[in-house]
Amino acid sequence: MMLIGSQTQRVFCHCALLIALLVPVSALADTWQLQAGAESPDRGRQALAFLPNEVWIHAGDSIRWTFPTHERHTLTLLTPGQTRPPAFGPTFGILVGCPGITPDGSSFDGSACVTSDVLLLDQDKTTPPTYSVTFPSAGNFKFVCLIHADMTGVVHVVDPSQALPHEQNFYDREAQSEQARLLADASGMADRSEDAQGDDVAAGIGEVVTMTGSGSQTVSLMRFVHRTIVVRVGDPVEWTSLDPSINHTVTFGEEPPDPRPPSANVTLTLDGARQAVISSTSDSVNSGFLSPAPQDRANLAQSNPGVTRFRVTFASPGTFNYICAVHDQLDMKGTVIVHP
Ligand SMILES: [Cu+2]
């Protein structure tokens, strides 16, 4: 609807008058702006973090999260004590959710789960998606990303009669400084790994950074380091995931619809790694998820050791390109040049 000139003014005046009569100004509901994730221009360094991840608001206020990265995230509020669902069910890429997803603008009071779908900056779009949640009643609520286990935060919803400790510009500054610090950490990881020698490749490097008691943030270098290596026929090449929180794959040839399990031509080693032999540049080999062991917690069954290593022997010369099937949209790709 288009309103022009005096018409606009009249509508505005009526609304302002109505609001002034009905509601004290201090009780007007606010919409707070937070950020879900941040990335470097080349997408290789990812802050898997809510920026910031602790916020105080009034009951009745809303929070709008913006998703400005090419890495996927969700904004999810599980109910207290709810078992965390896996990110994806039988179909890779389709979110399990609450189960199910709830629409933009949903309300959360702790009684029913709320979650966005998977949100990311599409390849050809420049406007990041957003997701808003309204918090009608007081409480302390955890919010998480279902895709990244160590990406969590807390919202403190207080009674409107209470003063809030911070205004929006405080959170804006926090988001900026946390983003800068996390992405700088990833630069440091890249620099350190440049010193690595030999035929070993880091399949991603990361760290979990917990700055406050309110949640955890992760920073990940979504790269194979080194991106191109040169070996001889018969030399074993080993990929090791150095990320404590993120799954990666080493995938040659055709990308499988579900990259989670290893392909049938991959076998286990006695020391808990996976291995394969590649005979030709047309071979398709998928490591399956290289995954760290999850954090142990009291009163839960301890987790198994992670599978973080993949070894490949090349039986013929050639140039072998591969990808991480989870993060190829971030340009997580590599090449092995095999000489006779
Ligand atoms: Cu990856």
Short mmCIF file of C-alpha atoms and ligand atoms in Angstrom, two decimals:
data_model
loop_
_atom_site.label_atom_id
_atom_site.label_comp_id
_atom_site.label_asym_id
_atom_site.label_seq_id
_atom_site.Cartn_x
_atom_site.Cartn_y
_atom_site.Cartn_z
CA MET A 1 0.00 0.00 0.00
CA MET A 2 1.31 3.45 -0.99
CA LEU A 3 0.51 6.45 1.16
CA ILE A 4 1.64 9.89 0.14
CA GLY A 5 1.81 13.37 1.61
CA SER A 6 -0.87 14.38 4.06
CA GLN A 7 -2.37 10.89 4.01
CA THR A 8 0.84 9.44 5.47
CA GLN A 9 1.02 12.18 8.02
CA ARG A 10 -2.57 11.65 9.12
CA VAL A 11 -2.10 7.92 9.61
CA PHE A 12 1.12 8.54 11.49
CA CYS A 13 -0.52 11.12 13.77
CA HIS A 14 -3.41 8.81 14.58
CA CYS A 15 -1.07 5.95 15.43
CA ALA A 16 1.20 8.11 17.57
CA LEU A 17 -1.77 9.51 19.44
CA LEU A 18 -3.20 6.05 20.03
CA ILE A 19 0.12 4.69 21.31
CA ALA A 20 0.66 7.70 23.56
CA LEU A 21 -2.77 7.21 25.10
CA LEU A 22 -2.55 3.48 25.65
CA VAL A 23 1.06 2.60 26.52
CA PRO A 24 3.79 4.31 28.53
CA VAL A 25 6.76 4.83 26.18
CA SER A 26 9.11 2.67 28.30
CA ALA A 27 6.87 -0.36 27.85
CA LEU A 28 7.02 -0.37 24.05
CA ALA A 29 8.34 -3.68 22.80
CA ASP A 30 11.79 -3.52 21.24
CA THR A 31 13.34 -5.61 18.50
CA TRP A 32 16.97 -6.43 19.23
CA GLN A 33 19.46 -7.22 16.47
CA LEU A 34 21.98 -10.04 16.81
CA GLN A 35 24.21 -11.84 14.32
CA ALA A 36 24.50 -15.60 13.69
CA GLY A 37 27.99 -16.32 12.33
CA ALA A 38 30.64 -14.29 10.54
CA GLU A 39 33.13 -15.10 7.78
CA SER A 40 36.20 -13.80 5.99
CA PRO A 41 35.73 -12.49 2.42
CA ASP A 42 37.15 -15.74 0.97
CA ARG A 43 34.73 -17.73 3.23
CA GLY A 44 37.60 -19.87 4.55
CA ARG A 45 37.55 -18.49 8.08
CA GLN A 46 34.23 -19.00 9.84
CA ALA A 47 33.12 -17.74 13.23
CA LEU A 48 30.55 -20.36 14.20
CA ALA A 49 29.12 -18.17 16.90
CA PHE A 50 26.22 -16.03 17.99
CA LEU A 51 27.53 -12.48 18.07
CA PRO A 52 27.16 -11.72 20.89
CA ASN A 53 25.84 -14.80 22.68
CA GLU A 54 24.39 -13.24 25.82
CA VAL A 55 21.67 -10.61 25.82
CA TRP A 56 19.17 -9.04 28.25
CA ILE A 57 15.73 -8.05 26.98
CA HIS A 58 12.27 -7.25 28.36
CA ALA A 59 9.36 -9.65 28.23
CA GLY A 60 7.47 -8.83 25.07
CA ASP A 61 10.61 -7.88 23.14
CA SER A 62 11.82 -9.69 20.03
CA ILE A 63 15.24 -10.61 18.74
CA ARG A 64 16.04 -10.64 15.05
CA TRP A 65 19.06 -12.74 14.10
CA THR A 66 20.84 -12.06 10.80
CA PHE A 67 22.66 -14.89 8.97
CA PRO A 68 25.40 -13.25 6.86
CA THR A 69 27.59 -16.28 6.01
CA HIS A 70 27.87 -18.95 3.33
CA GLU A 71 28.10 -21.51 6.13
CA ARG A 72 24.74 -22.85 7.34
CA HIS A 73 23.24 -22.14 10.74
CA THR A 74 19.95 -22.39 12.60
CA LEU A 75 18.52 -20.35 15.44
CA THR A 76 16.91 -22.87 17.74
CA LEU A 77 15.33 -22.70 21.20
CA LEU A 78 14.75 -26.20 22.54
CA THR A 79 12.55 -26.64 25.60
CA PRO A 80 14.42 -27.02 28.92
CA GLY A 81 15.82 -30.56 29.15
CA GLN A 82 14.80 -31.48 25.59
CA THR A 83 17.10 -34.04 23.96
CA ARG A 84 19.03 -32.28 21.24
CA PRO A 85 17.95 -33.67 17.84
CA PRO A 86 20.53 -34.48 15.15
CA ALA A 87 20.87 -31.69 12.61
CA PHE A 88 19.84 -33.86 9.69
CA GLY A 89 17.67 -36.98 9.60
CA PRO A 90 17.61 -39.76 7.01
CA THR A 91 17.89 -37.18 4.22
CA PHE A 92 21.12 -35.21 4.43
CA GLY A 93 20.48 -31.47 4.34
CA ILE A 94 16.87 -31.66 5.54
CA LEU A 95 16.70 -30.30 9.08
CA VAL A 96 15.08 -32.52 11.73
CA GLY A 97 14.27 -29.42 13.76
CA CYS A 98 11.97 -29.43 16.80
CA PRO A 99 11.04 -31.77 14.93
CA GLY A 100 9.82 -29.50 12.15
CA ILE A 101 10.52 -25.80 11.79
CA THR A 102 8.51 -22.86 13.12
CA PRO A 103 7.75 -19.72 11.12
CA ASP A 104 9.69 -16.45 11.28
CA GLY A 105 8.24 -14.36 14.12
CA SER A 106 7.41 -17.32 16.39
CA SER A 107 7.06 -16.82 20.15
CA PHE A 108 9.10 -18.75 22.71
CA ASP A 109 8.24 -19.05 26.40
CA GLY A 110 9.96 -22.37 27.13
CA SER A 111 6.87 -24.52 26.61
CA ALA A 112 7.40 -25.45 22.95
CA CYS A 113 10.53 -25.64 20.79
CA VAL A 114 11.13 -22.94 18.18
CA THR A 115 13.58 -23.23 15.29
CA SER A 116 14.42 -21.57 12.02
CA ASP A 117 15.21 -23.65 8.98
CA VAL A 118 18.83 -23.87 7.81
CA LEU A 119 19.75 -20.28 6.93
CA LEU A 120 22.72 -19.04 4.93
CA LEU A 121 23.72 -16.43 2.39
CA ASP A 122 22.95 -18.03 -0.96
CA GLN A 123 25.68 -18.00 -3.59
CA ASP A 124 23.94 -15.45 -5.80
CA LYS A 125 22.31 -13.29 -3.12
CA THR A 126 23.68 -10.36 -1.16
CA THR A 127 20.87 -9.87 1.35
CA PRO A 128 21.31 -12.17 4.33
CA PRO A 129 18.26 -14.02 5.65
CA THR A 130 16.91 -13.18 9.11
CA TYR A 131 14.84 -14.97 11.73
CA SER A 132 12.93 -13.30 14.56
CA VAL A 133 11.61 -14.67 17.84
CA THR A 134 9.37 -12.89 20.38
CA PHE A 135 9.80 -13.63 24.09
CA PRO A 136 6.48 -12.95 25.85
CA SER A 137 7.46 -14.02 29.37
CA ALA A 138 10.42 -13.74 31.75
CA GLY A 139 13.03 -16.50 31.97
CA ASN A 140 16.57 -17.48 31.01
CA PHE A 141 16.60 -19.32 27.71
CA LYS A 142 19.41 -21.04 25.87
CA PHE A 143 19.61 -20.67 22.10
CA VAL A 144 21.64 -22.95 19.86
CA CYS A 145 22.57 -23.78 16.29
CA LEU A 146 21.50 -27.34 15.52
CA ILE A 147 24.32 -27.73 13.00
CA HIS A 148 27.20 -26.58 15.22
CA ALA A 149 27.31 -28.15 18.68
CA ASP A 150 29.53 -25.45 20.17
CA MET A 151 27.53 -22.46 18.98
CA THR A 152 25.25 -21.52 21.87
CA GLY A 153 23.97 -18.50 23.76
CA VAL A 154 21.56 -17.28 26.42
CA VAL A 155 18.82 -14.67 26.44
CA HIS A 156 17.78 -13.24 29.80
CA VAL A 157 14.15 -12.10 29.53
CA VAL A 158 13.32 -9.81 32.44
CA ASP A 159 10.18 -8.07 33.62
CA PRO A 160 9.53 -4.76 31.81
CA SER A 161 9.66 -2.93 35.16
CA GLN A 162 13.36 -3.78 35.48
CA ALA A 163 16.13 -1.77 33.85
CA LEU A 164 18.25 -3.49 31.19
CA PRO A 165 22.06 -3.45 31.54
CA HIS A 166 22.82 -2.67 27.88
CA GLU A 167 21.45 -0.96 24.82
CA GLN A 168 21.60 -2.14 21.23
CA ASN A 169 24.82 -0.27 20.43
CA PHE A 170 26.63 -2.20 23.19
CA TYR A 171 25.69 -5.49 21.49
CA ASP A 172 26.68 -4.07 18.10
CA ARG A 173 30.16 -3.28 19.46
CA GLU A 174 30.41 -6.73 21.07
CA ALA A 175 29.45 -8.39 17.79
CA GLN A 176 32.13 -6.41 15.95
CA SER A 177 34.91 -7.14 18.44
CA GLU A 178 34.03 -10.83 18.83
CA GLN A 179 33.88 -11.27 15.07
CA ALA A 180 37.28 -9.61 14.66
CA ARG A 181 38.84 -11.71 17.45
CA LEU A 182 37.45 -15.05 16.18
CA LEU A 183 38.42 -14.46 12.56
CA ALA A 184 41.89 -13.32 13.66
CA ASP A 185 42.23 -16.59 15.62
CA ALA A 186 41.57 -18.46 12.37
CA SER A 187 44.31 -16.46 10.63
CA GLY A 188 46.70 -17.57 13.36
CA MET A 189 45.72 -21.21 12.85
CA ALA A 190 46.40 -20.87 9.12
CA ASP A 191 49.82 -19.34 9.78
CA ARG A 192 50.82 -22.06 12.26
CA SER A 193 49.76 -24.85 9.92
CA GLU A 194 51.86 -23.39 7.09
CA ASP A 195 54.85 -24.75 9.02
CA ALA A 196 53.59 -28.34 8.65
CA GLN A 197 55.81 -30.63 6.59
CA GLY A 198 55.49 -33.85 4.66
CA ASP A 199 52.58 -35.53 2.94
CA ASP A 200 50.08 -34.84 5.70
CA VAL A 201 47.15 -32.52 5.11
CA ALA A 202 45.07 -30.83 7.79
CA ALA A 203 41.40 -31.30 6.88
CA GLY A 204 40.17 -28.19 8.64
CA ILE A 205 41.53 -26.59 11.80
CA GLY A 206 39.45 -25.10 14.59
CA GLU A 207 38.98 -24.27 18.22
CA VAL A 208 36.13 -23.86 20.64
CA VAL A 209 36.30 -20.54 22.44
CA THR A 210 34.29 -20.08 25.59
CA MET A 211 34.64 -16.50 26.78
CA THR A 212 31.69 -16.36 29.17
CA GLY A 213 29.54 -18.75 31.17
CA SER A 214 26.68 -18.08 28.82
CA GLY A 215 27.68 -20.21 25.88
CA SER A 216 30.39 -21.32 23.52
CA GLN A 217 31.70 -20.07 20.21
CA THR A 218 33.73 -21.95 17.60
CA VAL A 219 36.15 -20.67 15.02
CA SER A 220 37.05 -22.87 12.07
CA LEU A 221 39.46 -22.67 9.20
CA MET A 222 37.48 -24.41 6.44
CA ARG A 223 40.50 -25.28 4.35
CA PHE A 224 42.78 -28.18 3.43
CA VAL A 225 46.27 -27.23 4.50
CA HIS A 226 48.14 -27.59 2.26
CA ARG A 227 45.73 -27.19 -0.61
CA THR A 228 48.00 -28.82 -3.20
CA ILE A 229 50.51 -31.54 -2.38
CA VAL A 230 52.86 -33.52 -4.60
CA VAL A 231 53.61 -37.20 -3.88
CA ARG A 232 54.84 -40.33 -5.69
CA VAL A 233 52.87 -43.43 -6.61
CA GLY A 234 52.58 -45.65 -3.55
CA ASP A 235 53.22 -42.90 -0.98
CA PRO A 236 50.48 -42.81 1.67
CA VAL A 237 48.82 -39.43 2.17
CA GLU A 238 47.14 -38.75 5.49
CA TRP A 239 44.38 -36.22 6.16
CA THR A 240 43.72 -35.29 9.77
CA SER A 241 40.84 -33.16 10.96
CA LEU A 242 42.17 -30.67 13.49
CA ASP A 243 38.77 -29.22 14.31
CA PRO A 244 37.34 -30.10 17.73
CA SER A 245 33.76 -29.40 16.75
CA ILE A 246 33.14 -29.63 13.01
CA ASN A 247 32.69 -32.54 10.56
CA HIS A 248 34.63 -32.62 7.31
CA THR A 249 35.06 -35.13 4.50
CA VAL A 250 37.73 -35.92 1.93
CA THR A 251 35.78 -36.74 -1.22
CA PHE A 252 37.24 -37.73 -4.60
CA GLY A 253 35.14 -38.09 -7.74
CA GLU A 254 31.37 -38.02 -7.63
CA GLU A 255 29.87 -36.29 -4.59
CA PRO A 256 27.49 -38.70 -2.83
CA PRO A 257 23.99 -37.47 -1.91
CA ASP A 258 24.76 -38.31 1.73
CA PRO A 259 28.41 -37.65 2.63
CA ARG A 260 28.09 -38.90 6.22
CA PRO A 261 28.99 -42.59 5.73
CA PRO A 262 32.24 -43.65 4.05
CA SER A 263 31.95 -45.11 0.56
CA ALA A 264 32.10 -48.92 0.20
CA ASN A 265 35.72 -48.83 -0.99
CA VAL A 266 36.88 -47.32 2.33
CA THR A 267 38.09 -49.64 5.09
CA LEU A 268 38.95 -49.24 8.75
CA THR A 269 42.50 -49.40 10.06
CA LEU A 270 43.52 -51.05 13.32
CA ASP A 271 44.33 -47.65 14.84
CA GLY A 272 40.85 -46.27 14.27
CA ALA A 273 41.46 -44.40 11.03
CA ARG A 274 39.93 -44.98 7.58
CA GLN A 275 41.84 -45.80 4.43
CA ALA A 276 41.44 -46.28 0.70
CA VAL A 277 43.44 -46.98 -2.45
CA ILE A 278 42.78 -44.79 -5.48
CA SER A 279 43.79 -46.30 -8.82
CA SER A 280 42.51 -43.76 -11.32
CA THR A 281 41.37 -40.14 -11.51
CA SER A 282 37.87 -41.43 -12.29
CA ASP A 283 37.59 -43.29 -8.93
CA SER A 284 34.98 -42.04 -6.48
CA VAL A 285 36.06 -42.29 -2.84
CA ASN A 286 34.41 -40.60 0.15
CA SER A 287 36.04 -40.66 3.59
CA GLY A 288 32.70 -40.19 5.33
CA PHE A 289 32.50 -37.69 8.18
CA LEU A 290 35.79 -37.10 9.90
CA SER A 291 34.38 -36.16 13.29
CA PRO A 292 35.87 -35.28 16.64
CA ALA A 293 34.60 -37.09 19.71
CA PRO A 294 31.84 -35.03 21.33
CA GLN A 295 32.42 -33.46 24.74
CA ASP A 296 31.76 -35.93 27.58
CA ARG A 297 29.23 -35.01 30.25
CA ALA A 298 28.56 -36.51 33.67
CA ASN A 299 25.62 -38.93 33.78
CA LEU A 300 25.70 -39.58 30.03
CA ALA A 301 27.33 -42.57 28.33
CA GLN A 302 30.87 -41.59 27.40
CA SER A 303 31.41 -40.92 23.72
CA ASN A 304 33.56 -43.09 21.47
CA PRO A 305 36.86 -41.73 20.20
CA GLY A 306 36.40 -39.66 17.08
CA VAL A 307 37.39 -40.80 13.59
CA THR A 308 39.65 -37.98 12.48
CA ARG A 309 42.17 -39.59 10.09
CA PHE A 310 41.91 -40.74 6.48
CA ARG A 311 44.78 -42.34 4.57
CA VAL A 312 44.94 -42.76 0.81
CA THR A 313 47.50 -44.51 -1.35
CA PHE A 314 47.58 -43.56 -5.02
CA ALA A 315 48.28 -46.48 -7.33
CA SER A 316 48.78 -44.45 -10.49
CA PRO A 317 50.11 -41.03 -11.46
CA GLY A 318 47.79 -38.13 -12.19
CA THR A 319 46.14 -35.03 -10.79
CA PHE A 320 43.48 -35.92 -8.21
CA ASN A 321 41.05 -33.17 -7.17
CA TYR A 322 38.93 -33.54 -4.08
CA ILE A 323 36.49 -31.57 -1.94
CA CYS A 324 35.03 -31.49 1.53
CA ALA A 325 31.47 -32.47 0.67
CA VAL A 326 30.16 -30.41 3.60
CA HIS A 327 32.07 -27.21 2.91
CA ASP A 328 32.76 -27.09 -0.83
CA GLN A 329 30.53 -23.99 -1.03
CA LEU A 330 33.20 -22.31 1.13
CA ASP A 331 35.85 -23.40 -1.41
CA MET A 332 37.18 -26.18 0.83
CA LYS A 333 38.93 -28.10 -1.96
CA GLY A 334 42.31 -29.65 -2.60
CA THR A 335 44.53 -31.37 -5.13
CA VAL A 336 46.99 -34.26 -4.94
CA ILE A 337 49.52 -34.42 -7.78
CA VAL A 338 50.93 -37.93 -8.04
CA HIS A 339 54.20 -38.44 -9.92
CA PRO A 340 55.40 -41.85 -11.20
CU CU B 1 34.53 -29.28 5.66
#
